[in-house]
GROMACS .gro file of C-alpha atoms in nm:
model
  361
    1MET     CA    1  -2.121   0.061  -0.878
    2ARG     CA    2  -1.991   0.221  -1.195
    3VAL     CA    3  -1.616   0.271  -1.177
    4ASP     CA    4  -1.636   0.607  -1.348
    5LEU     CA    5  -1.818   0.744  -1.044
    6PHE     CA    6  -1.483   0.734  -0.868
    7ASP     CA    7  -1.303   0.945  -1.132
    8PHE     CA    8  -1.168   1.293  -1.077
    9ASP     CA    9  -0.925   1.527  -1.246
   10LEU     CA   10  -0.584   1.555  -1.084
   11PRO     CA   11  -0.332   1.813  -1.210
   12ASP     CA   12   0.007   1.661  -1.278
   13GLU     CA   13   0.182   1.905  -1.045
   14ARG     CA   14  -0.008   1.767  -0.746
   15ILE     CA   15   0.184   1.438  -0.764
   16ALA     CA   16   0.464   1.438  -0.502
   17LEU     CA   17   0.805   1.319  -0.621
   18ARG     CA   18   0.975   1.342  -0.281
   19PRO     CA   19   0.841   1.324   0.076
   20ALA     CA   20   0.810   1.621   0.308
   21GLU     CA   21   1.108   1.705   0.530
   22PRO     CA   22   1.076   1.623   0.814
   23ARG     CA   23   0.819   1.351   0.752
   24ASP     CA   24   0.569   1.470   1.010
   25SER     CA   25   0.557   1.822   0.861
   26ALA     CA   26   0.334   1.693   0.580
   27ARG     CA   27  -0.012   1.835   0.563
   28LEU     CA   28  -0.307   1.650   0.719
   29LEU     CA   29  -0.663   1.693   0.598
   30VAL     CA   30  -0.904   1.591   0.874
   31ILE     CA   31  -1.233   1.455   0.735
   32ASP     CA   32  -1.513   1.415   0.990
   33PRO     CA   33  -1.860   1.362   0.837
   34HIS     CA   34  -2.020   1.438   1.174
   35ALA     CA   35  -1.839   1.764   1.253
   36GLU     CA   36  -1.975   2.110   1.186
   37SER     CA   37  -1.672   2.172   0.970
   38VAL     CA   38  -1.635   1.841   0.785
   39LEU     CA   39  -1.295   1.940   0.643
   40SER     CA   40  -1.010   2.101   0.836
   41ASP     CA   41  -0.647   2.164   0.744
   42HIS     CA   42  -0.361   2.059   0.980
   43ARG     CA   43  -0.019   1.898   0.989
   44VAL     CA   44   0.067   1.535   1.057
   45GLY     CA   45   0.242   1.649   1.375
   46ASP     CA   46  -0.105   1.755   1.504
   47LEU     CA   47  -0.230   1.390   1.498
   48PRO     CA   48  -0.223   1.342   1.878
   49SER     CA   49  -0.478   1.624   1.925
   50PHE     CA   50  -0.740   1.426   1.728
   51LEU     CA   51  -0.701   1.109   1.933
   52ARG     CA   52  -0.789   1.015   2.290
   53ALA     CA   53  -0.596   0.839   2.562
   54GLY     CA   54  -0.675   0.470   2.522
   55ASP     CA   55  -0.709   0.484   2.146
   56ALA     CA   56  -0.490   0.240   1.951
   57LEU     CA   57  -0.295   0.306   1.629
   58VAL     CA   58  -0.249  -0.001   1.410
   59PHE     CA   59   0.061   0.002   1.188
   60ASN     CA   60   0.168  -0.230   0.906
   61ASP     CA   61   0.530  -0.331   0.979
   62THR     CA   62   0.598  -0.482   0.640
   63LYS     CA   63   0.935  -0.395   0.486
   64VAL     CA   64   0.983  -0.309   0.118
   65ILE     CA   65   1.223  -0.532  -0.071
   66PRO     CA   66   1.402  -0.436  -0.394
   67ALA     CA   67   1.149  -0.632  -0.596
   68GLN     CA   68   1.202  -0.472  -0.941
   69LEU     CA   69   1.420  -0.713  -1.142
   70GLU     CA   70   1.577  -0.669  -1.485
   71GLY     CA   71   1.709  -0.957  -1.689
   72ILE     CA   72   1.743  -1.149  -2.014
   73ARG     CA   73   1.494  -1.417  -2.125
   74HIS     CA   74   1.632  -1.729  -2.297
   75ARG     CA   75   1.432  -1.994  -2.483
   76ASP     CA   76   1.557  -2.322  -2.636
   77GLY     CA   77   1.912  -2.195  -2.645
   78ALA     CA   78   1.815  -1.894  -2.860
   79GLY     CA   79   1.943  -1.538  -2.806
   80GLY     CA   80   1.795  -1.338  -2.523
   81GLN     CA   81   1.537  -1.062  -2.492
   82GLN     CA   82   1.540  -0.800  -2.223
   83VAL     CA   83   1.256  -0.832  -1.972
   84SER     CA   84   1.159  -0.687  -1.637
   85ALA     CA   85   0.962  -0.843  -1.352
   86THR     CA   86   0.806  -0.693  -1.043
   87LEU     CA   87   0.770  -0.948  -0.767
   88HIS     CA   88   0.443  -0.913  -0.583
   89MET     CA   89   0.368  -1.224  -0.378
   90ARG     CA   90   0.584  -1.505  -0.244
   91VAL     CA   91   0.422  -1.846  -0.287
   92GLY     CA   92   0.708  -2.068  -0.168
   93PRO     CA   93   1.070  -2.070  -0.056
   94SER     CA   94   1.187  -2.042  -0.419
   95ARG     CA   95   0.873  -1.916  -0.597
   96TRP     CA   96   0.725  -1.570  -0.649
   97LYS     CA   97   0.433  -1.438  -0.844
   98ALA     CA   98   0.535  -1.138  -1.053
   99PHE     CA   99   0.416  -0.895  -1.319
  100ALA     CA  100   0.643  -0.932  -1.624
  101LYS     CA  101   0.705  -0.709  -1.921
  102PRO     CA  102   0.675  -0.765  -2.213
  103GLY     CA  103   0.412  -1.008  -2.082
  104LYS     CA  104   0.283  -1.129  -2.417
  105ARG     CA  105   0.618  -1.258  -2.531
  106ILE     CA  106   0.696  -1.460  -2.217
  107LYS     CA  107   0.602  -1.829  -2.220
  108GLU     CA  108   0.599  -2.111  -1.963
  109GLY     CA  109   0.936  -2.280  -1.958
  110ASP     CA  110   1.134  -1.964  -2.047
  111ARG     CA  111   1.456  -1.912  -1.852
  112ILE     CA  112   1.530  -1.562  -1.726
  113ALA     CA  113   1.874  -1.455  -1.606
  114PHE     CA  114   1.822  -1.158  -1.375
  115GLY     CA  115   2.106  -0.920  -1.309
  116HIS     CA  116   2.165  -0.886  -1.680
  117SER     CA  117   2.036  -0.630  -1.924
  118GLY     CA  118   2.106  -0.545  -2.285
  119GLU     CA  119   2.282  -0.226  -2.180
  120SER     CA  120   2.477  -0.324  -1.867
  121CYS     CA  121   2.736  -0.569  -1.752
  122PHE     CA  122   2.667  -0.869  -1.528
  123LEU     CA  123   2.542  -0.751  -1.192
  124GLY     CA  124   2.472  -1.072  -1.003
  125SER     CA  125   2.346  -1.426  -1.029
  126LEU     CA  126   1.973  -1.486  -1.007
  127ASP     CA  127   1.812  -1.726  -1.257
  128ALA     CA  128   1.453  -1.838  -1.276
  129THR     CA  129   1.213  -2.048  -1.486
  130VAL     CA  130   0.869  -1.924  -1.585
  131GLU     CA  131   0.664  -2.193  -1.418
  132GLU     CA  132   0.319  -2.058  -1.495
  133LYS     CA  133   0.164  -1.773  -1.692
  134GLY     CA  134  -0.159  -1.602  -1.588
  135GLU     CA  135  -0.354  -1.299  -1.699
  136ALA     CA  136  -0.239  -0.938  -1.744
  137GLY     CA  137   0.130  -1.025  -1.756
  138GLU     CA  138   0.132  -1.219  -1.427
  139VAL     CA  139   0.376  -1.510  -1.408
  140THR     CA  140   0.499  -1.752  -1.145
  141LEU     CA  141   0.876  -1.758  -1.129
  142ALA     CA  142   1.062  -2.065  -0.989
  143PHE     CA  143   1.410  -1.940  -0.889
  144ASP     CA  144   1.721  -2.161  -0.878
  145LEU     CA  145   1.791  -2.025  -0.528
  146SER     CA  146   1.567  -2.073  -0.226
  147GLY     CA  147   1.505  -1.922   0.119
  148PRO     CA  148   1.757  -1.683   0.262
  149ALA     CA  149   1.993  -1.733  -0.035
  150LEU     CA  150   1.719  -1.611  -0.268
  151ASP     CA  151   1.647  -1.316  -0.041
  152GLU     CA  152   2.012  -1.212  -0.051
  153ALA     CA  153   2.026  -1.242  -0.427
  154ILE     CA  154   1.710  -1.030  -0.472
  155ALA     CA  155   1.858  -0.764  -0.244
  156ALA     CA  156   2.177  -0.757  -0.447
  157VAL     CA  157   2.021  -0.753  -0.794
  158GLY     CA  158   1.685  -0.577  -0.741
  159HIS     CA  159   1.573  -0.220  -0.738
  160ILE     CA  160   1.316  -0.041  -0.523
  161PRO     CA  161   0.991  -0.060  -0.729
  162LEU     CA  162   0.882   0.304  -0.720
  163PRO     CA  163   0.513   0.357  -0.805
  164PRO     CA  164   0.463   0.412  -1.178
  165TYR     CA  165   0.348   0.771  -1.132
  166ILE     CA  166   0.686   0.851  -0.974
  167ALA     CA  167   0.901   0.620  -1.188
  168ALA     CA  168   0.764   0.786  -1.504
  169LYS     CA  169   0.903   1.117  -1.390
  170ARG     CA  170   1.243   1.030  -1.241
  171PRO     CA  171   1.461   0.722  -1.182
  172GLU     CA  172   1.497   0.545  -0.848
  173ASP     CA  173   1.797   0.666  -0.651
  174GLU     CA  174   1.977   0.577  -0.327
  175ARG     CA  175   1.761   0.822  -0.135
  176ASP     CA  176   1.451   0.618  -0.213
  177ARG     CA  177   1.596   0.322  -0.022
  178ALA     CA  178   1.535   0.522   0.298
  179ASP     CA  179   1.245   0.741   0.188
  180TYR     CA  180   1.027   0.455   0.066
  181GLN     CA  181   1.046   0.272   0.402
  182THR     CA  182   0.869   0.334   0.731
  183ILE     CA  183   1.086   0.381   1.040
  184TYR     CA  184   0.926   0.071   1.194
  185ALA     CA  185   0.956  -0.158   0.894
  186ARG     CA  186   1.050  -0.506   1.013
  187GLU     CA  187   0.902  -0.798   0.820
  188GLU     CA  188   1.051  -0.820   0.468
  189GLY     CA  189   0.819  -0.900   0.180
  190ALA     CA  190   0.637  -0.591   0.049
  191VAL     CA  191   0.695  -0.452  -0.299
  192ALA     CA  192   0.516  -0.125  -0.213
  193ALA     CA  193   0.535   0.079   0.103
  194PRO     CA  194   0.236   0.122   0.335
  195THR     CA  195   0.263   0.493   0.257
  196ALA     CA  196   0.055   0.648   0.538
  197GLY     CA  197   0.323   0.515   0.771
  198LEU     CA  198   0.594   0.712   0.597
  199HIS     CA  199   0.481   1.023   0.785
  200PHE     CA  200   0.583   0.894   1.127
  201THR     CA  201   0.899   1.004   1.308
  202PRO     CA  202   1.049   0.925   1.650
  203ALA     CA  203   0.932   1.271   1.769
  204LEU     CA  204   0.572   1.195   1.665
  205PHE     CA  205   0.585   0.854   1.834
  206GLU     CA  206   0.704   1.027   2.154
  207ALA     CA  207   0.415   1.275   2.137
  208LEU     CA  208   0.166   0.989   2.085
  209ASP     CA  209   0.314   0.802   2.382
  210LYS     CA  210   0.270   1.109   2.605
  211ALA     CA  211  -0.092   1.137   2.492
  212GLY     CA  212  -0.161   0.775   2.600
  213ILE     CA  213  -0.209   0.640   2.249
  214GLU     CA  214  -0.124   0.272   2.207
  215ARG     CA  215   0.074   0.131   1.915
  216HIS     CA  216   0.014  -0.214   1.769
  217PHE     CA  217   0.161  -0.384   1.463
  218VAL     CA  218   0.024  -0.618   1.201
  219THR     CA  219   0.187  -0.737   0.876
  220LEU     CA  220   0.043  -0.718   0.532
  221HIS     CA  221   0.290  -0.759   0.246
  222VAL     CA  222   0.173  -0.496  -0.004
  223GLY     CA  223   0.180  -0.629  -0.363
  224ALA     CA  224   0.232  -0.458  -0.696
  225GLY     CA  225  -0.138  -0.518  -0.765
  226THR     CA  226  -0.204  -0.207  -0.560
  227PHE     CA  227  -0.088   0.001  -0.860
  228LEU     CA  228  -0.299  -0.182  -1.117
  229PRO     CA  229  -0.583   0.023  -1.265
  230VAL     CA  230  -0.943  -0.094  -1.237
  231LYS     CA  231  -1.020  -0.193  -1.598
  232ALA     CA  232  -1.375  -0.314  -1.538
  233ASP     CA  233  -1.668  -0.080  -1.590
  234ASP     CA  234  -1.843  -0.198  -1.276
  235THR     CA  235  -1.688  -0.266  -0.934
  236ALA     CA  236  -1.865  -0.603  -0.926
  237ASP     CA  237  -1.643  -0.722  -1.217
  238HIS     CA  238  -1.307  -0.623  -1.063
  239ARG     CA  239  -1.084  -0.895  -0.914
  240MET     CA  240  -0.842  -0.794  -0.638
  241HIS     CA  241  -0.493  -0.950  -0.631
  242LEU     CA  242  -0.423  -1.142  -0.313
  243GLU     CA  243  -0.184  -1.012  -0.049
  244SER     CA  244  -0.052  -1.218   0.244
  245GLY     CA  245  -0.075  -1.099   0.600
  246THR     CA  246  -0.080  -1.182   0.966
  247VAL     CA  247  -0.256  -1.058   1.280
  248SER     CA  248  -0.115  -1.229   1.581
  249ALA     CA  249  -0.344  -1.367   1.847
  250GLU     CA  250  -0.175  -1.144   2.102
  251THR     CA  251  -0.239  -0.830   1.894
  252ALA     CA  252  -0.596  -0.931   1.829
  253ALA     CA  253  -0.661  -0.971   2.206
  254ARG     CA  254  -0.505  -0.632   2.283
  255LEU     CA  255  -0.719  -0.459   2.014
  256ASN     CA  256  -1.031  -0.630   2.144
  257ALA     CA  257  -0.944  -0.497   2.490
  258VAL     CA  258  -0.913  -0.144   2.346
  259LYS     CA  259  -1.261  -0.170   2.202
  260ALA     CA  260  -1.405  -0.324   2.523
  261ARG     CA  261  -1.298  -0.021   2.731
  262GLY     CA  262  -1.428   0.234   2.480
  263GLY     CA  263  -1.110   0.309   2.287
  264ARG     CA  264  -1.097   0.345   1.912
  265ILE     CA  265  -0.899   0.146   1.657
  266VAL     CA  266  -0.720   0.387   1.424
  267CYS     CA  267  -0.561   0.219   1.125
  268VAL     CA  268  -0.253   0.378   0.971
  269GLY     CA  269  -0.299   0.304   0.603
  270THR     CA  270  -0.551   0.113   0.396
  271THR     CA  271  -0.331  -0.197   0.418
  272SER     CA  272  -0.377  -0.213   0.799
  273LEU     CA  273  -0.750  -0.151   0.761
  274ARG     CA  274  -0.794  -0.424   0.499
  275LEU     CA  275  -0.610  -0.673   0.720
  276ILE     CA  276  -0.801  -0.586   1.037
  277GLU     CA  277  -1.132  -0.608   0.856
  278SER     CA  278  -1.023  -0.943   0.710
  279ALA     CA  279  -0.947  -1.070   1.062
  280ALA     CA  280  -1.271  -0.935   1.220
  281GLU     CA  281  -1.585  -1.132   1.289
  282GLU     CA  282  -1.927  -0.989   1.205
  283SER     CA  283  -1.960  -0.905   1.575
  284GLY     CA  284  -1.652  -0.679   1.548
  285GLU     CA  285  -1.428  -0.913   1.747
  286ILE     CA  286  -1.082  -0.944   1.596
  287ARG     CA  287  -0.927  -1.290   1.580
  288GLY     CA  288  -0.574  -1.402   1.523
  289TRP     CA  289  -0.547  -1.445   1.149
  290SER     CA  290  -0.294  -1.544   0.883
  291GLY     CA  291  -0.343  -1.599   0.512
  292ALA     CA  292  -0.403  -1.421   0.183
  293THR     CA  293  -0.669  -1.150   0.163
  294GLY     CA  294  -0.838  -1.010  -0.147
  295ILE     CA  295  -1.095  -0.804   0.044
  296PHE     CA  296  -1.244  -0.538  -0.184
  297ILE     CA  297  -1.418  -0.253   0.005
  298THR     CA  298  -1.663  -0.033  -0.181
  299PRO     CA  299  -1.953   0.190  -0.069
  300GLY     CA  300  -2.211  -0.024   0.107
  301TYR     CA  301  -1.955  -0.226   0.296
  302ARG     CA  302  -2.027  -0.247   0.671
  303PHE     CA  303  -1.710  -0.190   0.870
  304LYS     CA  304  -1.674  -0.435   1.159
  305ALA     CA  305  -1.378  -0.312   1.368
  306VAL     CA  306  -1.199  -0.001   1.243
  307ASP     CA  307  -1.309   0.342   1.374
  308MET     CA  308  -1.067   0.584   1.211
  309LEU     CA  309  -0.823   0.575   0.919
  310MET     CA  310  -0.512   0.774   0.836
  311THR     CA  311  -0.421   0.748   0.470
  312ASN     CA  312  -0.264   0.932   0.183
  313PHE     CA  313  -0.451   1.068  -0.125
  314HIS     CA  314  -0.523   0.802  -0.390
  315LEU     CA  315  -0.549   0.753  -0.761
  316PRO     CA  316  -0.870   0.831  -0.950
  317ARG     CA  317  -1.080   0.520  -1.023
  318SER     CA  318  -0.865   0.317  -0.779
  319THR     CA  319  -0.980   0.052  -0.530
  320LEU     CA  320  -0.832   0.272  -0.256
  321PHE     CA  321  -1.041   0.576  -0.342
  322MET     CA  322  -1.339   0.338  -0.342
  323LEU     CA  323  -1.237   0.224   0.005
  324VAL     CA  324  -1.215   0.573   0.154
  325SER     CA  325  -1.546   0.660  -0.009
  326ALA     CA  326  -1.699   0.362   0.173
  327PHE     CA  327  -1.539   0.471   0.501
  328SER     CA  328  -1.631   0.838   0.518
  329GLY     CA  329  -1.897   0.869   0.251
  330PHE     CA  330  -1.899   0.899  -0.132
  331GLU     CA  331  -2.000   1.264  -0.149
  332THR     CA  332  -1.779   1.358   0.148
  333MET     CA  333  -1.469   1.212  -0.016
  334HIS     CA  334  -1.529   1.372  -0.352
  335ALA     CA  335  -1.564   1.707  -0.171
  336ALA     CA  336  -1.251   1.633   0.030
  337TYR     CA  337  -1.041   1.555  -0.281
  338LYS     CA  338  -1.173   1.863  -0.457
  339HIS     CA  339  -1.062   2.071  -0.157
  340ALA     CA  340  -0.723   1.898  -0.140
  341ILE     CA  341  -0.655   1.964  -0.509
  342SER     CA  342  -0.765   2.326  -0.495
  343THR     CA  343  -0.559   2.402  -0.183
  344GLY     CA  344  -0.236   2.240  -0.296
  345TYR     CA  345  -0.220   1.908  -0.110
  346ARG     CA  346   0.040   1.668  -0.248
  347PHE     CA  347  -0.088   1.334  -0.373
  348TYR     CA  348   0.012   0.965  -0.370
  349SER     CA  349   0.294   0.773  -0.202
  350TYR     CA  350   0.524   1.066  -0.116
  351GLY     CA  351   0.234   1.307  -0.064
  352ASP     CA  352   0.032   1.449   0.224
  353ALA     CA  353  -0.211   1.261   0.446
  354SER     CA  354  -0.574   1.257   0.554
  355LEU     CA  355  -0.739   1.147   0.879
  356LEU     CA  356  -1.085   0.998   0.826
  357PHE     CA  357  -1.363   0.948   1.073
  358ARG     CA  358  -1.609   0.670   0.992
  359LYS     CA  359  -1.942   0.795   0.864
  360ASP     CA  360  -2.160   0.540   1.048
  361LYS     CA  361  -2.005   0.596   1.393
   0.00000   0.00000   0.00000
């Protein structure tokens, strides 16, 4: 499909720079292609009323790390140049794939001393070699440290990598360390938050428990590729960046049991959905799964396991807007976003949420 079919105009003031307080007070647009009123306006705290006892929410328990690094590049003993790198996928105990700027000036074999900048004093010790250079500024960094020692150094030197549409408007601050993390984050490795999960609070979990809604957790480490624009003119020419994830055999069995007794699988976030669909057989059975997924969901995709999706509002021409258009219908989602913009919904990572019913159910 043509990528421009997924374009829409979004006023700048609709981009949320801070989350709602409390988190579950954010607005919730319910989108049900089969209902008499396809669109209805609610609050995230109303979520239990749209679910049934025996349904299962699937959360991504990945934890955001401070993956934005600033440093000085050195080459052949020459003077340094300031560079930045956003880690996006770990490929070994001491190796990460990253998006580096300025990408064109970085070469294989360059040494980068992170924790330094041209305008600040020494902040820490974290050195790496550019082991490989790919396309669009992507590099593979081989750090001098490995394993837990590397993790500690990244935590000391790095910054929370706010999405570009927020970072362009204000700097990261200490509040973001809490705001840009779900309350159930556990498995370190993400460089972007699974943002639909940011709306959940202990009070909302308690209400869901009382309603008989199950909670299950999977892990997909969200990469910086989620923010990259689709530069191709046709969806067939776009290449997704890989993200690593895990669905345990135990979780898969429990979700299959939910389906067997007539319950629905409700994914919290597109990351959970992409992982569950990667782990599902054509029959709809979910298997224990671990690996890297580059699944790209566009209209025409046949969903195998997921029945409902809770997600935030996404960028124009993005792979995520394509995904929700596949889930609830192309025309339906364009109408939903038009309604959201005209009625003041807040967009993107810190914005409001939507609850989508699958069009082919």
